[in-house]
mmCIF file of C-alpha atoms in Angstrom:
data_model
loop_
_atom_site.group_PDB
_atom_site.id
_atom_site.type_symbol
_atom_site.label_atom_id
_atom_site.label_comp_id
_atom_site.label_asym_id
_atom_site.label_seq_id
_atom_site.Cartn_x
_atom_site.Cartn_y
_atom_site.Cartn_z
ATOM 1 C CA UNK E 225 101.131 112.471 184.878
ATOM 2 C CA UNK E 226 99.895 109.015 184.452
ATOM 3 C CA UNK E 227 99.043 108.053 180.931
ATOM 4 C CA UNK E 228 95.730 106.082 180.368
ATOM 5 C CA UNK E 229 96.266 102.755 178.828
ATOM 6 C CA UNK E 230 93.912 103.274 176.075
ATOM 7 C CA UNK E 231 95.569 106.579 175.290
ATOM 8 C CA UNK E 232 98.892 104.924 175.192
ATOM 9 C CA UNK E 233 97.587 102.164 172.962
ATOM 10 C CA UNK E 234 96.067 104.791 170.719
ATOM 11 C CA UNK E 235 99.333 106.792 170.415
ATOM 12 C CA UNK E 236 101.400 103.709 169.638
ATOM 13 C CA UNK E 237 98.726 102.637 166.987
ATOM 14 C CA UNK E 238 98.955 106.341 165.462
ATOM 15 C CA UNK E 239 102.882 106.101 165.611
ATOM 16 C CA UNK E 240 102.894 102.515 164.114
ATOM 17 C CA UNK E 241 100.357 103.728 161.235
ATOM 18 C CA UNK E 242 102.378 106.894 160.591
ATOM 19 C CA UNK E 243 105.641 104.694 160.364
ATOM 20 C CA UNK E 244 103.975 102.301 157.907
ATOM 21 C CA UNK E 245 102.659 105.233 155.810
ATOM 22 C CA UNK E 246 106.180 106.772 155.534
ATOM 23 C CA UNK E 247 107.517 103.278 154.595
ATOM 24 C CA UNK E 248 104.927 102.977 151.972
ATOM 25 C CA UNK E 249 105.354 106.510 150.622
ATOM 26 C CA UNK E 250 108.981 105.812 150.377
ATOM 27 C CA UNK E 251 108.563 102.657 148.588
ATOM 28 C CA UNK E 252 106.230 104.468 146.133
ATOM 29 C CA UNK E 253 108.669 107.232 145.701
ATOM 30 C CA UNK E 254 111.476 104.760 144.922
ATOM 31 C CA UNK E 255 109.244 102.870 142.476
ATOM 32 C CA UNK E 256 108.276 106.138 140.701
ATOM 33 C CA UNK E 257 112.051 107.134 140.731
ATOM 34 C CA UNK E 258 112.965 103.785 139.084
ATOM 35 C CA UNK E 259 110.103 104.327 136.447
ATOM 36 C CA UNK E 260 111.069 107.861 135.757
ATOM 37 C CA UNK E 261 114.623 106.625 135.237
ATOM 38 C CA UNK E 262 113.441 103.760 132.888
ATOM 39 C CA UNK E 263 111.207 106.477 131.115
ATOM 40 C CA UNK E 264 114.097 108.710 130.528
ATOM 41 C CA UNK E 265 116.266 105.834 129.262
ATOM 42 C CA UNK E 266 113.660 104.872 126.836
ATOM 43 C CA UNK E 267 113.268 108.588 125.694
ATOM 44 C CA UNK E 268 117.050 108.704 125.401
ATOM 45 C CA UNK E 269 117.027 105.623 123.165
ATOM 46 C CA UNK E 270 113.985 106.923 121.012
ATOM 47 C CA UNK E 271 115.869 110.284 120.686
ATOM 48 C CA UNK E 272 118.918 108.409 119.653
ATOM 49 C CA UNK E 273 116.851 106.838 116.796
ATOM 50 C CA UNK E 274 115.627 110.206 115.696
ATOM 51 C CA UNK E 275 117.192 111.520 112.415
ATOM 52 C CA UNK E 276 116.422 113.726 109.610
ATOM 53 C CA UNK E 277 115.492 111.852 106.428
ATOM 54 C CA UNK E 278 113.750 112.420 103.098
ATOM 55 C CA UNK E 279 110.051 111.195 102.837
ATOM 56 C CA UNK E 280 107.574 111.247 100.132
ATOM 57 C CA UNK E 281 105.637 114.477 99.916
ATOM 58 C CA UNK E 282 102.631 113.002 98.083
ATOM 59 C CA UNK E 283 101.722 109.433 96.739
ATOM 60 C CA UNK E 284 104.303 108.426 94.127
ATOM 61 C CA UNK E 285 103.432 106.085 91.364
ATOM 62 C CA UNK E 286 105.895 103.134 90.555
ATOM 63 C CA UNK E 287 107.862 104.135 87.529
ATOM 64 C CA UNK E 288 107.471 107.941 88.286
ATOM 65 C CA UNK E 289 110.456 110.167 87.694
ATOM 66 C CA UNK E 290 111.525 112.065 90.842
ATOM 67 C CA UNK E 291 113.917 114.645 91.806
ATOM 68 C CA UNK E 292 114.855 116.055 95.344
ATOM 69 C CA UNK E 293 111.804 118.284 94.759
ATOM 70 C CA UNK E 294 109.622 115.190 95.109
ATOM 71 C CA UNK E 295 110.393 114.573 98.774
ATOM 72 C CA UNK E 296 110.317 116.438 102.078
ATOM 73 C CA UNK E 297 112.882 116.626 104.836
ATOM 74 C CA UNK E 298 111.367 115.280 108.010
ATOM 75 C CA UNK E 299 112.579 114.190 111.687
ATOM 76 C CA UNK E 300 111.570 110.489 112.149
ATOM 77 C CA UNK E 301 112.442 107.607 114.298
ATOM 78 C CA UNK E 302 114.121 104.804 112.314
ATOM 79 C CA UNK E 303 116.687 101.975 112.837
ATOM 80 C CA UNK E 304 117.781 102.277 109.108
ATOM 81 C CA UNK E 305 121.449 102.720 108.607
ATOM 82 C CA UNK E 306 122.392 106.069 107.046
ATOM 83 C CA UNK E 307 123.938 104.228 104.046
ATOM 84 C CA UNK E 308 120.511 103.023 103.246
ATOM 85 C CA UNK E 309 118.640 106.429 103.166
ATOM 86 C CA UNK E 310 118.484 108.764 100.228
ATOM 87 C CA UNK E 311 120.783 111.773 100.516
ATOM 88 C CA UNK E 312 121.528 114.860 98.490
ATOM 89 C CA UNK E 313 124.751 113.246 97.167
ATOM 90 C CA UNK E 314 122.554 110.743 95.275
ATOM 91 C CA UNK E 315 121.130 113.501 93.102
ATOM 92 C CA UNK E 316 124.318 115.535 92.662
ATOM 93 C CA UNK E 317 127.730 115.307 91.146
ATOM 94 C CA UNK E 318 130.741 117.671 91.126
ATOM 95 C CA UNK E 319 131.766 119.054 87.702
ATOM 96 C CA UNK E 320 135.399 118.019 87.423
ATOM 97 C CA UNK E 321 136.278 121.376 85.329
ATOM 98 C CA UNK E 322 134.434 123.901 87.374
ATOM 99 C CA UNK E 323 134.123 122.221 90.820
ATOM 100 C CA UNK E 324 130.491 123.113 90.847
ATOM 101 C CA UNK E 325 127.749 120.928 92.355
ATOM 102 C CA UNK E 326 125.226 120.164 89.681
ATOM 103 C CA UNK E 327 121.927 118.450 89.898
ATOM 104 C CA UNK E 328 122.671 114.724 88.622
ATOM 105 C CA UNK E 329 119.067 113.783 87.669
ATOM 106 C CA UNK E 330 116.562 116.007 85.819
ATOM 107 C CA UNK E 331 114.302 116.293 82.820
ATOM 108 C CA UNK E 332 116.025 119.180 80.953
ATOM 109 C CA UNK E 333 117.273 116.920 78.140
ATOM 110 C CA UNK E 334 120.840 117.324 78.930
ATOM 111 C CA UNK E 335 122.442 114.173 77.551
ATOM 112 C CA UNK E 336 125.014 114.135 80.442
ATOM 113 C CA UNK E 337 122.255 113.657 83.021
ATOM 114 C CA UNK E 338 119.995 110.768 83.790
ATOM 115 C CA UNK E 339 116.621 110.459 85.453
ATOM 116 C CA UNK E 340 115.753 108.794 88.666
ATOM 117 C CA UNK E 341 112.542 106.846 88.924
ATOM 118 C CA UNK E 342 110.724 104.730 91.756
ATOM 119 C CA UNK E 343 110.560 101.107 91.668
ATOM 120 C CA UNK E 344 107.324 100.686 93.497
ATOM 121 C CA UNK E 345 104.364 102.771 94.641
ATOM 122 C CA UNK E 346 105.314 104.986 97.733
ATOM 123 C CA UNK E 347 102.678 106.469 100.058
ATOM 124 C CA UNK E 348 102.959 109.855 101.237
ATOM 125 C CA UNK E 349 105.147 110.202 104.378
ATOM 126 C CA UNK E 350 107.326 107.025 103.568
ATOM 127 C CA UNK E 351 110.992 107.154 104.245
ATOM 128 C CA UNK E 352 112.893 107.066 101.050
ATOM 129 C CA UNK E 353 115.627 104.488 100.864
ATOM 130 C CA UNK E 354 118.312 103.987 97.994
ATOM 131 C CA UNK E 355 116.654 100.541 97.071
ATOM 132 C CA UNK E 356 113.462 102.269 96.162
ATOM 133 C CA UNK E 357 115.122 104.290 93.410
ATOM 134 C CA UNK E 358 116.908 103.430 90.165
ATOM 135 C CA UNK E 359 118.696 105.241 87.339
ATOM 136 C CA UNK E 360 116.550 105.215 84.097
ATOM 137 C CA UNK E 361 118.524 105.584 80.703
ATOM 138 C CA UNK E 362 115.781 107.525 78.966
ATOM 139 C CA UNK E 363 117.222 110.833 77.785
ATOM 140 C CA UNK E 364 115.172 113.470 75.716
ATOM 141 C CA UNK E 365 116.188 112.929 72.128
ATOM 142 C CA UNK E 366 116.032 115.519 69.231
ATOM 143 C CA UNK E 367 113.170 113.547 67.415
ATOM 144 C CA UNK E 368 110.865 113.157 70.715
ATOM 145 C CA UNK E 369 107.542 114.988 70.412
ATOM 146 C CA UNK E 370 104.354 115.085 72.714
ATOM 147 C CA UNK E 371 101.842 113.343 70.687
ATOM 148 C CA UNK E 372 97.894 112.998 71.362
ATOM 149 C CA UNK E 373 96.089 110.243 70.434
ATOM 150 C CA UNK E 374 92.193 109.593 70.709
ATOM 151 C CA UNK E 375 91.622 106.595 68.738
ATOM 152 C CA UNK E 376 93.225 104.197 71.175
ATOM 153 C CA UNK E 377 90.749 102.202 73.566
ATOM 154 C CA UNK E 378 91.859 103.283 76.996
ATOM 155 C CA UNK E 379 91.590 101.444 80.357
ATOM 156 C CA UNK E 380 88.830 102.594 82.649
ATOM 157 C CA UNK E 381 91.335 103.349 85.530
ATOM 158 C CA UNK E 382 94.040 104.938 83.531
ATOM 159 C CA UNK E 383 95.721 107.926 85.154
ATOM 160 C CA UNK E 384 98.473 110.359 84.511
ATOM 161 C CA UNK E 385 101.923 108.625 85.196
ATOM 162 C CA UNK E 386 100.690 105.228 84.276
ATOM 163 C CA UNK E 387 102.892 103.362 81.737
ATOM 164 C CA UNK E 388 101.244 101.344 78.955
ATOM 165 C CA UNK E 389 101.766 99.214 75.883
ATOM 166 C CA UNK E 390 99.677 100.205 72.842
ATOM 167 C CA UNK E 391 98.518 96.828 71.298
ATOM 168 C CA UNK E 392 96.913 96.067 67.736
ATOM 169 C CA UNK E 393 94.344 93.190 67.836
ATOM 170 C CA UNK E 394 92.939 91.666 64.526
ATOM 171 C CA UNK E 395 89.394 90.289 64.398
ATOM 172 C CA UNK E 396 90.810 86.735 64.340
ATOM 173 C CA UNK E 397 92.487 87.395 67.665
ATOM 174 C CA UNK E 398 95.930 87.927 66.563
ATOM 175 C CA UNK E 399 97.486 90.571 69.003
ATOM 176 C CA UNK E 400 100.631 92.607 68.469
ATOM 177 C CA UNK E 401 102.577 95.121 70.565
ATOM 178 C CA UNK E 402 102.923 98.319 68.612
ATOM 179 C CA UNK E 403 104.928 100.531 71.031
ATOM 180 C CA UNK E 404 105.862 99.466 74.685
ATOM 181 C CA UNK E 405 106.126 101.045 78.007
ATOM 182 C CA UNK E 406 105.103 104.499 77.113
ATOM 183 C CA UNK E 407 104.369 106.997 79.964
ATOM 184 C CA UNK E 408 100.834 108.653 80.025
ATOM 185 C CA UNK E 409 101.932 112.122 80.385
ATOM 186 C CA UNK E 410 98.298 113.409 80.310
ATOM 187 C CA UNK E 411 94.844 111.676 79.777
ATOM 188 C CA UNK E 412 91.191 112.558 79.798
ATOM 189 C CA UNK E 413 88.021 110.640 79.118
ATOM 190 C CA UNK E 414 89.096 109.907 75.323
ATOM 191 C CA UNK E 415 92.783 110.963 74.780
ATOM 192 C CA UNK E 416 96.218 110.330 75.842
ATOM 193 C CA UNK E 417 99.387 112.201 75.483
ATOM 194 C CA UNK E 418 102.824 110.297 75.193
ATOM 195 C CA UNK E 419 106.452 111.304 74.331
ATOM 196 C CA UNK E 420 107.067 109.553 71.100
ATOM 197 C CA UNK E 421 110.068 109.214 68.875
ATOM 198 C CA UNK E 422 109.951 109.554 65.178
ATOM 199 C CA UNK E 423 109.872 105.913 64.428
ATOM 200 C CA UNK E 424 107.347 105.250 67.198
ATOM 201 C CA UNK E 425 105.038 107.988 65.612
ATOM 202 C CA UNK E 426 105.385 106.402 62.092
ATOM 203 C CA UNK E 427 105.039 102.836 63.643
ATOM 204 C CA UNK E 428 101.878 103.666 65.459
ATOM 205 C CA UNK E 429 100.558 105.714 62.662
ATOM 206 C CA UNK E 430 100.736 102.627 60.357
ATOM 207 C CA UNK E 431 98.808 100.589 62.928
ATOM 208 C CA UNK E 432 96.288 103.448 63.194
ATOM 209 C CA UNK E 433 95.610 103.258 59.435
ATOM 210 C CA UNK E 434 95.229 99.490 59.365
ATOM 211 C CA UNK E 435 92.910 99.615 62.506
ATOM 212 C CA UNK E 436 90.615 101.885 60.571
ATOM 213 C CA UNK E 437 90.766 99.907 57.657
ATOM 214 C CA UNK E 438 90.061 96.430 59.028
ATOM 215 C CA UNK E 439 86.665 96.186 60.653
ATOM 216 C CA UNK E 440 86.679 94.454 63.992
ATOM 217 C CA UNK E 441 90.336 95.260 64.674
ATOM 218 C CA UNK E 442 91.308 97.566 67.583
ATOM 219 C CA UNK E 443 94.124 99.559 69.169
ATOM 220 C CA UNK E 444 94.152 99.433 72.900
ATOM 221 C CA UNK E 445 96.372 100.222 75.816
ATOM 222 C CA UNK E 446 97.182 98.012 78.587
ATOM 223 C CA UNK E 447 98.878 99.347 81.702
ATOM 224 C CA UNK E 448 101.983 97.770 83.595
ATOM 225 C CA UNK E 449 101.456 96.811 87.183
ATOM 226 C CA UNK E 450 104.733 97.854 88.593
ATOM 227 C CA UNK E 451 106.590 99.709 85.835
ATOM 228 C CA UNK E 452 109.506 100.470 88.096
ATOM 229 C CA UNK E 453 110.134 96.817 88.290
ATOM 230 C CA UNK E 454 108.855 95.573 85.044
ATOM 231 C CA UNK E 455 110.993 95.825 81.831
ATOM 232 C CA UNK E 456 109.642 97.245 78.494
ATOM 233 C CA UNK E 457 108.010 94.601 76.505
ATOM 234 C CA UNK E 458 109.487 93.879 73.062
ATOM 235 C CA UNK E 459 107.385 95.269 70.222
ATOM 236 C CA UNK E 460 106.017 92.535 67.967
ATOM 237 C CA UNK E 461 104.053 94.553 65.240
ATOM 238 C CA UNK E 462 105.820 94.771 61.821
ATOM 239 C CA UNK E 463 105.001 97.877 59.938
ATOM 240 C CA UNK E 464 104.334 97.755 55.964
ATOM 241 C CA UNK E 465 107.068 97.774 53.726
ATOM 242 C CA UNK E 466 106.215 101.269 52.508
ATOM 243 C CA UNK E 467 106.422 102.720 55.998
ATOM 244 C CA UNK E 468 109.545 100.601 56.690
ATOM 245 C CA UNK E 469 111.152 102.270 53.600
ATOM 246 C CA UNK E 470 109.984 105.653 54.881
ATOM 247 C CA UNK E 471 111.642 104.929 58.267
ATOM 248 C CA UNK E 472 114.925 104.011 56.527
ATOM 249 C CA UNK E 473 115.152 107.313 54.782
ATOM 250 C CA UNK E 474 113.825 109.437 57.525
ATOM 251 C CA UNK E 475 116.853 111.600 58.672
ATOM 252 C CA UNK E 476 115.136 112.437 61.815
ATOM 253 C CA UNK E 477 115.207 108.854 63.220
ATOM 254 C CA UNK E 478 118.425 107.657 64.870
ATOM 255 C CA UNK E 479 120.657 105.084 63.328
ATOM 256 C CA UNK E 480 120.361 102.569 66.022
ATOM 257 C CA UNK E 481 116.506 102.688 65.834
ATOM 258 C CA UNK E 482 116.659 102.127 62.064
ATOM 259 C CA UNK E 483 118.808 99.124 62.568
ATOM 260 C CA UNK E 484 116.829 97.585 65.228
ATOM 261 C CA UNK E 485 113.725 98.012 63.207
ATOM 262 C CA UNK E 486 115.107 96.500 60.122
ATOM 263 C CA UNK E 487 116.509 93.569 62.196
ATOM 264 C CA UNK E 488 113.122 93.032 63.593
ATOM 265 C CA UNK E 489 111.372 93.357 60.106
ATOM 266 C CA UNK E 490 113.822 91.046 58.497
ATOM 267 C CA UNK E 491 113.323 88.359 61.196
ATOM 268 C CA UNK E 492 111.572 85.291 59.535
ATOM 269 C CA UNK E 493 108.722 85.254 62.141
ATOM 270 C CA UNK E 494 107.942 89.023 61.737
ATOM 271 C CA UNK E 495 107.673 88.609 57.790
ATOM 272 C CA UNK E 496 105.321 85.663 58.256
ATOM 273 C CA UNK E 497 103.276 87.742 60.716
ATOM 274 C CA UNK E 498 103.069 90.570 58.201
ATOM 275 C CA UNK E 499 102.265 88.476 55.340
ATOM 276 C CA UNK E 500 100.273 85.748 56.546
ATOM 277 C CA UNK E 501 98.057 87.798 59.150
ATOM 278 C CA UNK E 502 98.161 91.527 58.797
ATOM 279 C CA UNK E 503 98.518 91.638 54.896
ATOM 280 C CA UNK E 504 95.964 89.024 54.482
ATOM 281 C CA UNK E 505 93.439 90.692 56.626
ATOM 282 C CA UNK E 506 94.002 93.822 54.802
ATOM 283 C CA UNK E 507 93.441 92.220 51.329
ATOM 284 C CA UNK E 508 89.566 92.071 51.722
ATOM 285 C CA UNK E 509 89.486 95.727 52.425
ATOM 286 C CA UNK E 510 91.816 97.343 49.942
ATOM 287 C CA UNK E 511 88.929 98.612 47.787
ATOM 288 C CA UNK E 512 87.365 100.393 50.854
ATOM 289 C CA UNK E 513 90.606 101.407 52.386
ATOM 290 C CA UNK E 514 90.474 105.040 51.518
ATOM 291 C CA UNK E 515 86.819 105.521 52.714
ATOM 292 C CA UNK E 516 87.455 103.819 55.978
ATOM 293 C CA UNK E 517 90.506 105.706 56.690
ATOM 294 C CA UNK E 518 88.808 108.959 55.827
ATOM 295 C CA UNK E 519 85.856 107.983 58.195
ATOM 296 C CA UNK E 520 88.267 107.136 60.992
ATOM 297 C CA UNK E 521 90.289 110.353 60.438
ATOM 298 C CA UNK E 522 87.260 112.613 60.246
ATOM 299 C CA UNK E 523 85.903 111.178 63.590
ATOM 300 C CA UNK E 524 89.200 111.776 65.144
ATOM 301 C CA UNK E 525 89.287 115.247 63.811
ATOM 302 C CA UNK E 526 85.720 115.943 65.302
ATOM 303 C CA UNK E 527 86.940 114.649 68.776
ATOM 304 C CA UNK E 528 90.038 116.945 68.702
ATOM 305 C CA UNK E 529 88.230 119.919 67.661
ATOM 306 C CA UNK E 530 85.573 119.559 70.408
ATOM 307 C CA UNK E 531 88.380 118.787 72.923
ATOM 308 C CA UNK E 532 90.247 121.759 71.779
ATOM 309 C CA UNK E 533 87.180 124.067 71.993
ATOM 310 C CA UNK E 534 86.453 123.032 75.521
ATOM 311 C CA UNK E 535 90.306 123.650 76.468
ATOM 312 C CA UNK E 536 90.211 127.099 74.786
ATOM 313 C CA UNK E 537 86.954 127.982 76.789
ATOM 314 C CA UNK E 538 88.667 126.941 80.035
ATOM 315 C CA UNK E 539 91.375 129.336 79.204
ATOM 316 C CA UNK E 540 89.571 132.392 78.271
ATOM 317 C CA UNK E 541 90.336 135.436 80.498
ATOM 318 C CA UNK E 542 93.762 133.896 81.654
ATOM 319 C CA UNK E 543 95.680 135.442 78.814
ATOM 320 C CA UNK E 544 97.280 132.219 77.562
ATOM 321 C CA UNK E 545 95.213 132.058 74.343
ATOM 322 C CA UNK E 546 94.024 134.800 71.981
ATOM 323 C CA UNK E 547 90.444 135.581 71.576
ATOM 324 C CA UNK E 548 90.342 137.347 68.368
#
């Protein structure tokens, strides 16, 4: 049967179009195969970068003490070498006598253990590396106590975990560091709580009395910016001779602390500072010293009683305080 030329052309056009479509589809399939292969290779590379690491569970302030409980185990993608990452081994050691694995850093007061602190602020979710941490030789000593103070002028933005110097400023502008780099264990609108040694308690107590005595003087706190990186400042305040003698005879104060204080006190600049500035400022107010100190202590007592009453009321019904 003869084929109409128009039908033949139509059939040829259809076949050519079909072949072109097949070629295009084949090219598309090949491109997709190459892309899928490339994607699989990329996924393989990313999976190779995945590892389980410790990350910060919450925001950690610079200088804060940490244990393994401060971190969370998470699967992340990182190019960091394993030697750079914090591991359980960094917080453990093996007891040579028993072979027992023991936590190396904690706050239980064991003199054989140290504490670990962070050098800088660490946002939540950040991978923890060894260079973010450092050992801190700050063992709990027998004479340490948690002390509350409400006569120190506090910075507006002070929060728990900050580190501060407590400074004593005279009306003429002289300014001395009384105690340095103390962690603020707790704070509210008017008070702070700090772990203090016996000699620090006596030293700050001396400065408090003199701040009450000299009108226009003040005790105030200054926070460290990066306490994990900043070393403690050297105290420059010299206590009175009476308090120095008390410190020297106090059996609760460690020998090395006494010797350090005496070296500082006997330094010629410290003697001149005490005699020419602090004692000179006190001379004008010796007659009213008792009344000034009593007024300051009464104000302090009133603040503490009010704060204590509010605290007790907040605990009513919890069984933590008596209600008789």
